Amino acid sequence: MDTEIIKLEKESREGIFGRADLEKLIRAGEIIKKGGLVAFPTETVYGLGGNALDPEASKKIYEAKGRPSDNPLIVHIAEWDAVRKIAKEIPEDAEKLAESFLPGPLTMVLKKTDIVPAETTGGLDTVAVRLPSNRIARALIREAGGYVAAPSANISGRPSPTEVKYVIEDMMGRIPAIIDGGEGEIGLESTIIDMTISPPQVLRPGFITSEMLSGVLGRDIQIDSAVINADSKQPPRAPGMKYRHYAPRGELVIVEGNDDAVISKINELIAEDRRGGFKTGVMSCDENGNRYNADVIKLTGPFGDQKAAAHRLYSLLRSFDDEEVSRIYAESFSSDGFGAAIMNRLLKAAGHRVIRV
Ligand code: TXA
Ligand code: MG
């Protein structure tokens, strides 16, 4: 299949669409309406979009990603009112969260209506609903009929794409069109909160933290314990969270402890890898970068800058692949606030390999 790259002007990224770009978005919307798939930017990561109300389109999404079909898709809408057609019983708390955080990087799990096919929700009787803030995404969803199922636009198991070049790498030849709309500002997938239980629970941490959610709902909102504990026997309730994910091709290990101990441990491991003939890489904060002897050093930003680290994480993981690094060591991050999401993704990328020094 030929894949068309639909490039939009810089102004369109701010939501000021010129006539030419509007026509491109209408055309992309038509592709989705007719049952095809289009990759598009959001404020978190690029999505792979198809008509959420068409079971055949959902099947195509699973196929293009190589994803198990028991892993449900998030349905993207362009305005909050559209939720009423796909979800029944919208709790008061969901309205409150919508008021505070939407459009934005928060996905809510609600009881679904019959209009949403089982293929889209992986057979569940709930539906995950997301109203993104990215204006290109919203314009496309509108043109596509209002309901777009979209997982991250990566091959299953790979880091989610935050830049169009990585969408092209994974999806070229598999789908009819990719919209190039620049980089996602947040860089990690949306927070998912299950609104069908009381109290609601976070199934996937993200930029909207449990503290922020607790603040609005006036009660303590926790993260699903199966998401936090690697050794939990209980499966996570967002089915996608059980799979190994976000992984670079090289072997990634997190080294945790105080700075000096971490640096000397990593340098020791690098020396060993060198003797074994491996190309080595380190993911470090800006301040420590020049203290490592690795072949490739990637910087996550100033120490403690969670936004910078989240924004860069997936691109850095993929860039180790671009440079064919086979042994990667990462410094650890604090799990406070947005850090819970960063550590969640990093631990999964590392297959929970952590060395504590
Ligand atoms: O930021 C995002 O949410 C991105 C962009 C493209 O919008 N999308 C995304 O989709 O991350 P995906 O498919 O890569 O991850 C969706 C997650 C999976 O872990 C899935 O199991 C969970 O959401 N999920 C979807 N529907 C669910 C439901 N009804 N109940 C529980 N978990 C659900
Ligand atoms: Mg994904």
mmCIF file of C-alpha atoms and ligand atoms in Angstrom:
data_model
loop_
_atom_site.group_PDB
_atom_site.id
_atom_site.type_symbol
_atom_site.label_atom_id
_atom_site.label_comp_id
_atom_site.label_asym_id
_atom_site.label_seq_id
_atom_site.Cartn_x
_atom_site.Cartn_y
_atom_site.Cartn_z
ATOM 1 C CA MET A 1 0.000 0.000 0.000
ATOM 2 C CA ASP A 2 1.235 3.522 -0.813
ATOM 3 C CA THR A 3 1.312 5.820 2.192
ATOM 4 C CA GLU A 4 0.737 9.514 1.607
ATOM 5 C CA ILE A 5 2.486 11.921 3.976
ATOM 6 C CA ILE A 6 0.142 14.876 4.498
ATOM 7 C CA LYS A 7 2.295 17.809 5.536
ATOM 8 C CA LEU A 8 0.564 20.735 7.225
ATOM 9 C CA GLU A 9 1.787 24.320 7.501
ATOM 10 C CA LYS A 10 3.279 25.519 10.769
ATOM 11 C CA GLU A 11 0.244 27.757 11.404
ATOM 12 C CA SER A 12 -2.041 24.734 11.362
ATOM 13 C CA ARG A 13 -0.260 23.360 14.408
ATOM 14 C CA GLU A 14 -1.620 26.330 16.327
ATOM 15 C CA GLY A 15 -5.049 25.633 14.918
ATOM 16 C CA ILE A 16 -5.203 28.389 12.327
ATOM 17 C CA PHE A 17 -6.026 26.400 9.218
ATOM 18 C CA GLY A 18 -5.425 27.828 5.794
ATOM 19 C CA ARG A 19 -7.701 26.687 2.977
ATOM 20 C CA ALA A 20 -5.171 24.204 1.576
ATOM 21 C CA ASP A 21 -4.652 22.537 4.962
ATOM 22 C CA LEU A 22 -8.378 22.399 5.648
ATOM 23 C CA GLU A 23 -8.847 20.585 2.362
ATOM 24 C CA LYS A 24 -6.111 18.127 3.324
ATOM 25 C CA LEU A 25 -7.849 17.456 6.663
ATOM 26 C CA ILE A 26 -11.207 16.973 4.942
ATOM 27 C CA ARG A 27 -9.571 14.471 2.599
ATOM 28 C CA ALA A 28 -7.946 12.639 5.539
ATOM 29 C CA GLY A 29 -11.343 12.578 7.269
ATOM 30 C CA GLU A 30 -12.845 11.010 4.139
ATOM 31 C CA ILE A 31 -10.274 8.207 4.258
ATOM 32 C CA ILE A 32 -11.390 7.366 7.814
ATOM 33 C CA LYS A 33 -15.096 7.670 6.929
ATOM 34 C CA LYS A 34 -14.573 5.160 4.129
ATOM 35 C CA GLY A 35 -13.011 2.668 6.547
ATOM 36 C CA GLY A 36 -9.300 3.513 6.085
ATOM 37 C CA LEU A 37 -6.663 4.490 8.643
ATOM 38 C CA VAL A 38 -4.844 7.799 9.118
ATOM 39 C CA ALA A 39 -2.023 8.492 11.595
ATOM 40 C CA PHE A 40 -2.296 11.925 13.235
ATOM 41 C CA PRO A 41 -0.607 14.061 15.902
ATOM 42 C CA THR A 42 -2.019 14.609 19.398
ATOM 43 C CA GLU A 43 -0.586 16.521 22.378
ATOM 44 C CA THR A 44 0.640 13.210 23.823
ATOM 45 C CA VAL A 45 1.857 10.885 21.028
ATOM 46 C CA TYR A 46 0.823 10.192 17.422
ATOM 47 C CA GLY A 47 -2.342 8.125 17.044
ATOM 48 C CA LEU A 48 -3.377 5.585 14.424
ATOM 49 C CA GLY A 49 -6.968 6.526 13.680
ATOM 50 C CA GLY A 50 -9.903 4.625 12.243
ATOM 51 C CA ASN A 51 -13.702 4.949 12.513
ATOM 52 C CA ALA A 52 -14.473 3.767 16.067
ATOM 53 C CA LEU A 53 -18.022 2.771 15.138
ATOM 54 C CA ASP A 54 -16.895 0.492 12.291
ATOM 55 C CA PRO A 55 -15.745 -2.970 13.441
ATOM 56 C CA GLU A 56 -13.820 -3.506 10.194
ATOM 57 C CA ALA A 57 -11.780 -0.342 10.806
ATOM 58 C CA SER A 58 -10.876 -1.535 14.311
ATOM 59 C CA LYS A 59 -9.720 -4.865 12.877
ATOM 60 C CA LYS A 60 -7.484 -2.965 10.448
ATOM 61 C CA ILE A 61 -5.954 -1.042 13.359
ATOM 62 C CA TYR A 62 -5.021 -4.243 15.186
ATOM 63 C CA GLU A 63 -3.564 -5.619 11.988
ATOM 64 C CA ALA A 64 -1.499 -2.521 11.125
ATOM 65 C CA LYS A 65 -0.038 -2.419 14.661
ATOM 66 C CA GLY A 66 0.394 -6.158 15.060
ATOM 67 C CA ARG A 67 -1.556 -5.768 18.294
ATOM 68 C CA PRO A 68 -3.535 -8.463 20.140
ATOM 69 C CA SER A 69 -7.240 -7.782 19.606
ATOM 70 C CA ASP A 70 -8.130 -8.215 23.293
ATOM 71 C CA ASN A 71 -6.442 -4.868 23.911
ATOM 72 C CA PRO A 72 -9.145 -2.180 23.663
ATOM 73 C CA LEU A 73 -8.838 1.093 21.749
ATOM 74 C CA ILE A 74 -9.442 4.630 23.006
ATOM 75 C CA VAL A 75 -12.263 6.474 21.228
ATOM 76 C CA HIS A 76 -11.318 10.080 20.416
ATOM 77 C CA ILE A 77 -13.974 12.779 20.167
ATOM 78 C CA ALA A 78 -13.832 16.437 19.104
ATOM 79 C CA GLU A 79 -16.183 17.894 21.743
ATOM 80 C CA TRP A 80 -17.303 16.628 25.132
ATOM 81 C CA ASP A 81 -20.998 16.459 24.212
ATOM 82 C CA ALA A 82 -20.207 13.695 21.714
ATOM 83 C CA VAL A 83 -19.599 11.376 24.694
ATOM 84 C CA ARG A 84 -23.349 10.934 25.199
ATOM 85 C CA LYS A 85 -23.730 8.799 22.099
ATOM 86 C CA ILE A 86 -21.042 6.267 23.092
ATOM 87 C CA ALA A 87 -21.332 6.198 26.902
ATOM 88 C CA LYS A 88 -24.340 5.637 29.114
ATOM 89 C CA GLU A 89 -24.467 6.839 32.713
ATOM 90 C CA ILE A 90 -22.007 9.679 32.733
ATOM 91 C CA PRO A 91 -21.240 10.122 36.416
ATOM 92 C CA GLU A 92 -21.144 13.591 37.964
ATOM 93 C CA ASP A 93 -17.424 13.051 38.637
ATOM 94 C CA ALA A 94 -16.778 12.520 34.921
ATOM 95 C CA GLU A 95 -18.459 15.840 34.173
ATOM 96 C CA LYS A 96 -16.266 17.514 36.785
ATOM 97 C CA LEU A 97 -13.081 16.070 35.305
ATOM 98 C CA ALA A 98 -14.166 17.055 31.801
ATOM 99 C CA GLU A 99 -14.793 20.583 33.019
ATOM 100 C CA SER A 100 -11.333 20.819 34.597
ATOM 101 C CA PHE A 101 -9.068 18.915 32.221
ATOM 102 C CA LEU A 102 -10.653 18.594 28.775
ATOM 103 C CA PRO A 103 -9.707 19.054 26.047
ATOM 104 C CA GLY A 104 -6.456 17.525 27.276
ATOM 105 C CA PRO A 105 -4.438 14.390 28.050
ATOM 106 C CA LEU A 106 -7.039 12.552 30.157
ATOM 107 C CA THR A 107 -8.962 9.441 29.051
ATOM 108 C CA MET A 108 -12.044 8.304 30.960
ATOM 109 C CA VAL A 109 -13.388 4.748 31.006
ATOM 110 C CA LEU A 110 -17.204 4.740 31.001
ATOM 111 C CA LYS A 111 -20.014 2.201 30.417
ATOM 112 C CA LYS A 112 -20.473 1.892 26.667
ATOM 113 C CA THR A 113 -23.638 2.083 24.579
ATOM 114 C CA ASP A 114 -24.508 -0.522 21.929
ATOM 115 C CA ILE A 115 -23.309 1.726 19.135
ATOM 116 C CA VAL A 116 -19.675 0.985 20.047
ATOM 117 C CA PRO A 117 -18.675 -2.359 18.500
ATOM 118 C CA ALA A 118 -17.030 -5.072 20.597
ATOM 119 C CA GLU A 119 -14.093 -4.989 18.155
ATOM 120 C CA THR A 120 -13.254 -1.459 19.323
ATOM 121 C CA THR A 121 -13.417 -2.231 23.056
ATOM 122 C CA GLY A 122 -11.734 -5.638 22.916
ATOM 123 C CA GLY A 123 -15.017 -7.217 24.022
ATOM 124 C CA LEU A 124 -15.377 -5.055 27.160
ATOM 125 C CA ASP A 125 -18.680 -3.385 28.065
ATOM 126 C CA THR A 126 -16.826 -0.161 28.798
ATOM 127 C CA VAL A 127 -15.321 2.422 26.445
ATOM 128 C CA ALA A 128 -12.287 4.653 26.963
ATOM 129 C CA VAL A 129 -13.061 8.207 25.798
ATOM 130 C CA ARG A 130 -10.514 10.922 25.056
ATOM 131 C CA LEU A 131 -10.960 14.530 23.927
ATOM 132 C CA PRO A 132 -7.490 15.693 22.832
ATOM 133 C CA SER A 133 -6.382 19.330 22.984
ATOM 134 C CA ASN A 134 -4.355 19.136 19.754
ATOM 135 C CA ARG A 135 -6.326 21.125 17.185
ATOM 136 C CA ILE A 136 -5.201 19.112 14.179
ATOM 137 C CA ALA A 137 -6.455 16.004 15.954
ATOM 138 C CA ARG A 138 -9.802 17.616 16.738
ATOM 139 C CA ALA A 139 -10.267 18.924 13.188
ATOM 140 C CA LEU A 140 -9.531 15.466 11.790
ATOM 141 C CA ILE A 141 -11.917 13.754 14.236
ATOM 142 C CA ARG A 142 -14.665 16.198 13.237
ATOM 143 C CA GLU A 143 -14.081 15.579 9.515
ATOM 144 C CA ALA A 144 -13.972 11.828 10.121
ATOM 145 C CA GLY A 145 -17.466 11.750 11.601
ATOM 146 C CA GLY A 146 -16.738 12.441 15.261
ATOM 147 C CA TYR A 147 -15.568 9.081 16.668
ATOM 148 C CA VAL A 148 -11.998 7.985 15.977
ATOM 149 C CA ALA A 149 -10.452 4.915 17.605
ATOM 150 C CA ALA A 150 -6.740 5.545 17.955
ATOM 151 C CA PRO A 151 -3.993 3.643 19.679
ATOM 152 C CA SER A 152 -0.473 5.038 19.590
ATOM 153 C CA ALA A 153 0.839 4.834 16.004
ATOM 154 C CA ASN A 154 3.664 2.392 16.698
ATOM 155 C CA ILE A 155 4.126 -1.280 15.947
ATOM 156 C CA SER A 156 2.941 -3.102 19.076
ATOM 157 C CA GLY A 157 5.668 -3.233 21.728
ATOM 158 C CA ARG A 158 7.765 -0.343 20.344
ATOM 159 C CA PRO A 159 7.990 3.093 21.994
ATOM 160 C CA SER A 160 5.038 5.328 21.045
ATOM 161 C CA PRO A 161 5.962 7.828 18.304
ATOM 162 C CA THR A 162 6.305 11.451 19.373
ATOM 163 C CA GLU A 163 7.755 12.569 16.037
ATOM 164 C CA VAL A 164 6.440 11.914 12.549
ATOM 165 C CA LYS A 165 9.670 10.230 11.436
ATOM 166 C CA TYR A 166 8.974 7.382 13.861
ATOM 167 C CA VAL A 167 5.391 7.035 12.605
ATOM 168 C CA ILE A 168 6.824 6.760 9.104
ATOM 169 C CA GLU A 169 9.347 4.173 10.299
ATOM 170 C CA ASP A 170 6.602 1.945 11.770
ATOM 171 C CA MET A 171 3.598 2.595 9.502
ATOM 172 C CA MET A 172 4.962 3.269 6.002
ATOM 173 C CA GLY A 173 3.275 0.912 3.538
ATOM 174 C CA ARG A 174 0.734 -0.259 6.145
ATOM 175 C CA ILE A 175 -1.787 2.610 6.061
ATOM 176 C CA PRO A 176 -3.012 5.080 3.399
ATOM 177 C CA ALA A 177 -1.998 8.354 5.104
ATOM 178 C CA ILE A 178 0.105 9.969 7.839
ATOM 179 C CA ILE A 179 -0.475 13.591 8.899
ATOM 180 C CA ASP A 180 2.771 15.389 9.727
ATOM 181 C CA GLY A 181 1.828 17.854 12.457
ATOM 182 C CA GLY A 182 5.060 18.315 14.402
ATOM 183 C CA GLU A 183 6.019 16.936 17.821
ATOM 184 C CA GLY A 184 3.630 16.020 20.645
ATOM 185 C CA GLU A 185 4.381 18.419 23.487
ATOM 186 C CA ILE A 186 3.739 15.997 26.365
ATOM 187 C CA GLY A 187 5.427 12.927 24.937
ATOM 188 C CA LEU A 188 3.735 10.254 27.109
ATOM 189 C CA GLU A 189 0.260 8.788 26.555
ATOM 190 C CA SER A 190 -2.802 10.215 28.297
ATOM 191 C CA THR A 191 -3.724 9.419 31.887
ATOM 192 C CA ILE A 192 -6.481 6.772 31.955
ATOM 193 C CA ILE A 193 -9.022 6.861 34.790
ATOM 194 C CA ASP A 194 -11.744 4.267 35.318
ATOM 195 C CA MET A 195 -14.961 6.135 36.130
ATOM 196 C CA THR A 196 -17.082 2.976 36.371
ATOM 197 C CA ILE A 197 -15.898 2.201 39.905
ATOM 198 C CA SER A 198 -16.062 4.102 43.181
ATOM 199 C CA PRO A 199 -13.735 5.738 43.920
ATOM 200 C CA PRO A 200 -12.455 6.117 40.347
ATOM 201 C CA GLN A 201 -8.990 4.662 39.818
ATOM 202 C CA VAL A 202 -6.048 5.555 37.575
ATOM 203 C CA LEU A 203 -5.301 2.685 35.172
ATOM 204 C CA ARG A 204 -2.398 4.415 33.413
ATOM 205 C CA PRO A 205 -0.496 7.363 34.936
ATOM 206 C CA GLY A 206 0.126 10.406 32.746
ATOM 207 C CA PHE A 207 0.477 14.177 32.724
ATOM 208 C CA ILE A 208 -2.789 14.598 34.667
ATOM 209 C CA THR A 209 -1.586 13.186 37.987
ATOM 210 C CA SER A 210 -3.576 11.427 40.706
ATOM 211 C CA GLU A 211 -2.967 14.480 42.911
ATOM 212 C CA MET A 212 -4.620 16.716 40.284
ATOM 213 C CA LEU A 213 -7.546 14.286 39.958
ATOM 214 C CA SER A 214 -7.927 14.034 43.747
ATOM 215 C CA GLY A 215 -7.946 17.827 43.948
ATOM 216 C CA VAL A 216 -10.895 18.160 41.586
ATOM 217 C CA LEU A 217 -12.904 15.196 42.895
ATOM 218 C CA GLY A 218 -12.299 16.026 46.546
ATOM 219 C CA ARG A 219 -11.287 12.465 47.412
ATOM 220 C CA ASP A 220 -8.192 10.347 47.274
ATOM 221 C CA ILE A 221 -7.623 8.906 43.781
ATOM 222 C CA GLN A 222 -5.127 6.036 43.620
ATOM 223 C CA ILE A 223 -3.209 4.367 40.805
ATOM 224 C CA ASP A 224 -4.195 0.714 40.099
ATOM 225 C CA SER A 225 -1.739 -1.243 42.275
ATOM 226 C CA ALA A 226 -1.073 -3.784 39.513
ATOM 227 C CA VAL A 227 0.388 -0.944 37.436
ATOM 228 C CA ILE A 228 2.866 0.007 40.140
ATOM 229 C CA ASN A 229 3.978 -3.409 41.387
ATOM 230 C CA ALA A 230 5.945 -5.336 38.798
ATOM 231 C CA ASP A 231 5.449 -8.583 40.695
ATOM 232 C CA SER A 232 1.712 -8.162 41.251
ATOM 233 C CA LYS A 233 -0.193 -11.380 40.539
ATOM 234 C CA GLN A 234 -3.286 -9.391 39.706
ATOM 235 C CA PRO A 235 -3.523 -8.351 36.020
ATOM 236 C CA PRO A 236 -3.758 -4.592 35.400
ATOM 237 C CA ARG A 237 -7.275 -3.411 34.531
ATOM 238 C CA ALA A 238 -6.192 -1.505 31.438
ATOM 239 C CA PRO A 239 -5.470 -4.632 29.394
ATOM 240 C CA GLY A 240 -2.713 -2.919 27.403
ATOM 241 C CA MET A 241 -0.662 -2.395 30.546
ATOM 242 C CA LYS A 242 0.117 -6.109 30.829
ATOM 243 C CA TYR A 243 2.188 -6.252 27.670
ATOM 244 C CA ARG A 244 5.908 -5.514 27.434
ATOM 245 C CA HIS A 245 5.923 -2.103 25.898
ATOM 246 C CA TYR A 246 7.785 0.964 24.827
ATOM 247 C CA ALA A 247 10.929 -1.119 24.446
ATOM 248 C CA PRO A 248 14.012 -0.209 22.425
ATOM 249 C CA ARG A 249 15.739 -3.063 20.585
ATOM 250 C CA GLY A 250 18.812 -2.891 22.811
ATOM 251 C CA GLU A 251 18.718 -4.240 26.374
ATOM 252 C CA LEU A 252 17.731 -1.469 28.763
ATOM 253 C CA VAL A 253 18.591 -1.502 32.477
ATOM 254 C CA ILE A 254 17.716 1.164 35.070
ATOM 255 C CA VAL A 255 20.354 1.907 37.703
ATOM 256 C CA GLU A 256 19.029 3.481 40.880
ATOM 257 C CA GLY A 257 20.811 5.015 43.869
ATOM 258 C CA ASN A 258 22.821 8.106 44.739
ATOM 259 C CA ASP A 259 24.549 9.875 41.854
ATOM 260 C CA ASP A 260 28.148 8.844 42.491
ATOM 261 C CA ALA A 261 27.242 5.198 43.056
ATOM 262 C CA VAL A 262 25.048 5.107 39.941
ATOM 263 C CA ILE A 263 27.740 6.671 37.765
ATOM 264 C CA SER A 264 30.478 4.325 38.908
ATOM 265 C CA LYS A 265 28.213 1.257 38.584
ATOM 266 C CA ILE A 266 27.171 2.193 35.056
ATOM 267 C CA ASN A 267 30.776 2.893 34.012
ATOM 268 C CA GLU A 268 31.775 -0.490 35.407
ATOM 269 C CA LEU A 269 28.996 -2.227 33.418
ATOM 270 C CA ILE A 270 29.981 -0.313 30.288
ATOM 271 C CA ALA A 271 33.603 -1.473 30.609
ATOM 272 C CA GLU A 272 32.376 -5.063 30.835
ATOM 273 C CA ASP A 273 30.062 -4.641 27.815
ATOM 274 C CA ARG A 274 32.922 -3.167 25.809
ATOM 275 C CA ARG A 275 34.985 -6.264 26.447
ATOM 276 C CA GLY A 276 32.030 -8.279 25.186
ATOM 277 C CA GLY A 277 31.958 -6.189 21.993
ATOM 278 C CA PHE A 278 28.652 -4.418 22.733
ATOM 279 C CA LYS A 279 27.887 -0.843 21.727
ATOM 280 C CA THR A 280 26.831 0.982 24.897
ATOM 281 C CA GLY A 281 24.485 3.864 25.662
ATOM 282 C CA VAL A 282 23.455 5.923 28.681
ATOM 283 C CA MET A 283 20.360 8.008 29.311
ATOM 284 C CA SER A 284 21.327 10.661 31.824
ATOM 285 C CA CYS A 285 20.295 14.070 33.115
ATOM 286 C CA ASP A 286 22.180 17.005 31.583
ATOM 287 C CA GLU A 287 24.370 17.504 34.655
ATOM 288 C CA ASN A 288 25.793 13.953 34.636
ATOM 289 C CA GLY A 289 26.206 13.463 30.888
ATOM 290 C CA ASN A 290 29.948 13.936 30.697
ATOM 291 C CA ARG A 291 30.662 11.577 33.595
ATOM 292 C CA TYR A 292 29.857 8.437 31.581
ATOM 293 C CA ASN A 293 32.190 6.514 29.263
ATOM 294 C CA ALA A 294 29.456 5.150 26.992
ATOM 295 C CA ASP A 295 29.607 5.169 23.173
ATOM 296 C CA VAL A 296 26.313 7.085 23.009
ATOM 297 C CA ILE A 297 25.003 9.474 25.673
ATOM 298 C CA LYS A 298 21.467 10.857 25.507
ATOM 299 C CA LEU A 299 20.342 13.663 27.793
ATOM 300 C CA THR A 300 16.886 13.750 29.386
ATOM 301 C CA GLY A 301 17.101 17.432 30.364
ATOM 302 C CA PRO A 302 18.023 19.281 33.560
ATOM 303 C CA PHE A 303 17.912 17.141 36.736
ATOM 304 C CA GLY A 304 14.350 17.025 38.108
ATOM 305 C CA ASP A 305 12.745 18.518 34.981
ATOM 306 C CA GLN A 306 9.941 15.986 34.508
ATOM 307 C CA LYS A 307 8.353 17.727 31.528
ATOM 308 C CA ALA A 308 11.617 17.695 29.590
ATOM 309 C CA ALA A 309 12.257 14.036 30.456
ATOM 310 C CA ALA A 310 8.741 12.919 29.487
ATOM 311 C CA HIS A 311 8.859 14.899 26.263
ATOM 312 C CA ARG A 312 12.127 13.258 25.225
ATOM 313 C CA LEU A 313 11.791 9.747 26.642
ATOM 314 C CA TYR A 314 10.374 7.848 23.643
ATOM 315 C CA SER A 315 12.505 9.692 21.087
ATOM 316 C CA LEU A 316 15.633 8.932 23.097
ATOM 317 C CA LEU A 317 14.715 5.254 23.391
ATOM 318 C CA ARG A 318 14.213 5.100 19.635
ATOM 319 C CA SER A 319 17.394 7.025 18.901
ATOM 320 C CA PHE A 320 19.441 4.333 20.671
ATOM 321 C CA ASP A 321 18.003 1.964 18.068
ATOM 322 C CA ASP A 322 18.902 4.387 15.270
ATOM 323 C CA GLU A 323 22.513 4.225 16.497
ATOM 324 C CA GLU A 324 22.378 0.460 16.991
ATOM 325 C CA VAL A 325 23.186 0.537 20.690
ATOM 326 C CA SER A 326 22.800 -2.905 22.232
ATOM 327 C CA ARG A 327 23.297 -2.153 25.960
ATOM 328 C CA ILE A 328 21.510 0.869 27.417
ATOM 329 C CA TYR A 329 21.673 2.149 31.013
ATOM 330 C CA ALA A 330 19.230 4.709 32.345
ATOM 331 C CA GLU A 331 19.303 6.826 35.472
ATOM 332 C CA SER A 332 16.131 6.571 37.533
ATOM 333 C CA PHE A 333 13.559 9.357 38.116
ATOM 334 C CA SER A 334 11.564 10.396 41.154
ATOM 335 C CA SER A 335 8.035 8.942 41.093
ATOM 336 C CA ASP A 336 6.412 12.130 42.379
ATOM 337 C CA GLY A 337 3.560 13.639 40.370
ATOM 338 C CA PHE A 338 4.191 13.314 36.632
ATOM 339 C CA GLY A 339 7.239 11.187 37.571
ATOM 340 C CA ALA A 340 4.866 8.249 38.215
ATOM 341 C CA ALA A 341 4.131 8.181 34.467
ATOM 342 C CA ILE A 342 7.791 8.518 33.475
ATOM 343 C CA MET A 343 8.876 5.666 35.764
ATOM 344 C CA ASN A 344 5.909 3.524 34.678
ATOM 345 C CA ARG A 345 6.985 3.746 31.008
ATOM 346 C CA LEU A 346 10.707 3.468 31.738
ATOM 347 C CA LEU A 347 10.221 0.355 33.891
ATOM 348 C CA LYS A 348 8.150 -1.274 31.167
ATOM 349 C CA ALA A 349 10.708 -0.355 28.524
ATOM 350 C CA ALA A 350 13.347 -1.997 30.726
ATOM 351 C CA GLY A 351 11.205 -5.094 31.306
ATOM 352 C CA HIS A 352 11.540 -4.134 35.015
ATOM 353 C CA ARG A 353 15.294 -4.727 35.034
ATOM 354 C CA VAL A 354 16.555 -2.465 37.842
ATOM 355 C CA ILE A 355 19.922 -2.497 39.583
ATOM 356 C CA ARG A 356 19.936 -0.755 42.973
ATOM 357 C CA VAL A 357 23.315 0.496 44.207
HETATM 358 O O1 TXA B 1 -2.449 9.541 24.663
HETATM 359 C C1 TXA B 1 -3.091 8.552 24.291
HETATM 360 O O2 TXA B 1 -3.985 8.052 24.988
HETATM 361 C C2 TXA B 1 -2.759 7.966 22.907
HETATM 362 C C3 TXA B 1 -3.111 8.990 21.847
HETATM 363 C C4 TXA B 1 -2.946 8.466 20.450
HETATM 364 O O3 TXA B 1 -4.391 9.480 22.067
HETATM 365 N N1 TXA B 1 -3.417 6.707 22.711
HETATM 366 C C5 TXA B 1 -3.037 5.562 23.338
HETATM 367 O O4 TXA B 1 -3.725 4.428 22.956
HETATM 368 O O5 TXA B 1 -2.141 5.533 24.159
HETATM 369 P P1 TXA B 1 -3.185 2.958 23.207
HETATM 370 O O6 TXA B 1 -4.119 2.092 22.460
HETATM 371 O O7 TXA B 1 -1.762 2.865 22.837
HETATM 372 O O8 TXA B 1 -3.396 2.705 24.732
HETATM 373 C C6 TXA B 1 -4.712 2.545 25.212
HETATM 374 C C7 TXA B 1 -4.725 1.940 26.596
HETATM 375 C C8 TXA B 1 -4.396 0.463 26.596
HETATM 376 O O9 TXA B 1 -3.582 0.173 27.705
HETATM 377 C C9 TXA B 1 -5.791 -0.163 26.740
HETATM 378 O O10 TXA B 1 -5.721 -1.422 27.330
HETATM 379 C C10 TXA B 1 -6.505 0.856 27.605
HETATM 380 O O11 TXA B 1 -6.054 2.079 27.093
HETATM 381 N N2 TXA B 1 -7.963 0.823 27.432
HETATM 382 C C11 TXA B 1 -8.674 1.127 26.329
HETATM 383 N N3 TXA B 1 -9.998 0.937 26.527
HETATM 384 C C12 TXA B 1 -10.143 0.516 27.806
HETATM 385 C C13 TXA B 1 -11.250 0.157 28.615
HETATM 386 N N4 TXA B 1 -12.491 0.165 28.157
HETATM 387 N N5 TXA B 1 -11.012 -0.239 29.892
HETATM 388 C C14 TXA B 1 -9.741 -0.255 30.376
HETATM 389 N N6 TXA B 1 -8.653 0.080 29.658
HETATM 390 C C15 TXA B 1 -8.841 0.446 28.387
HETATM 391 MG MG MG B 2 0.281 2.308 22.892
#
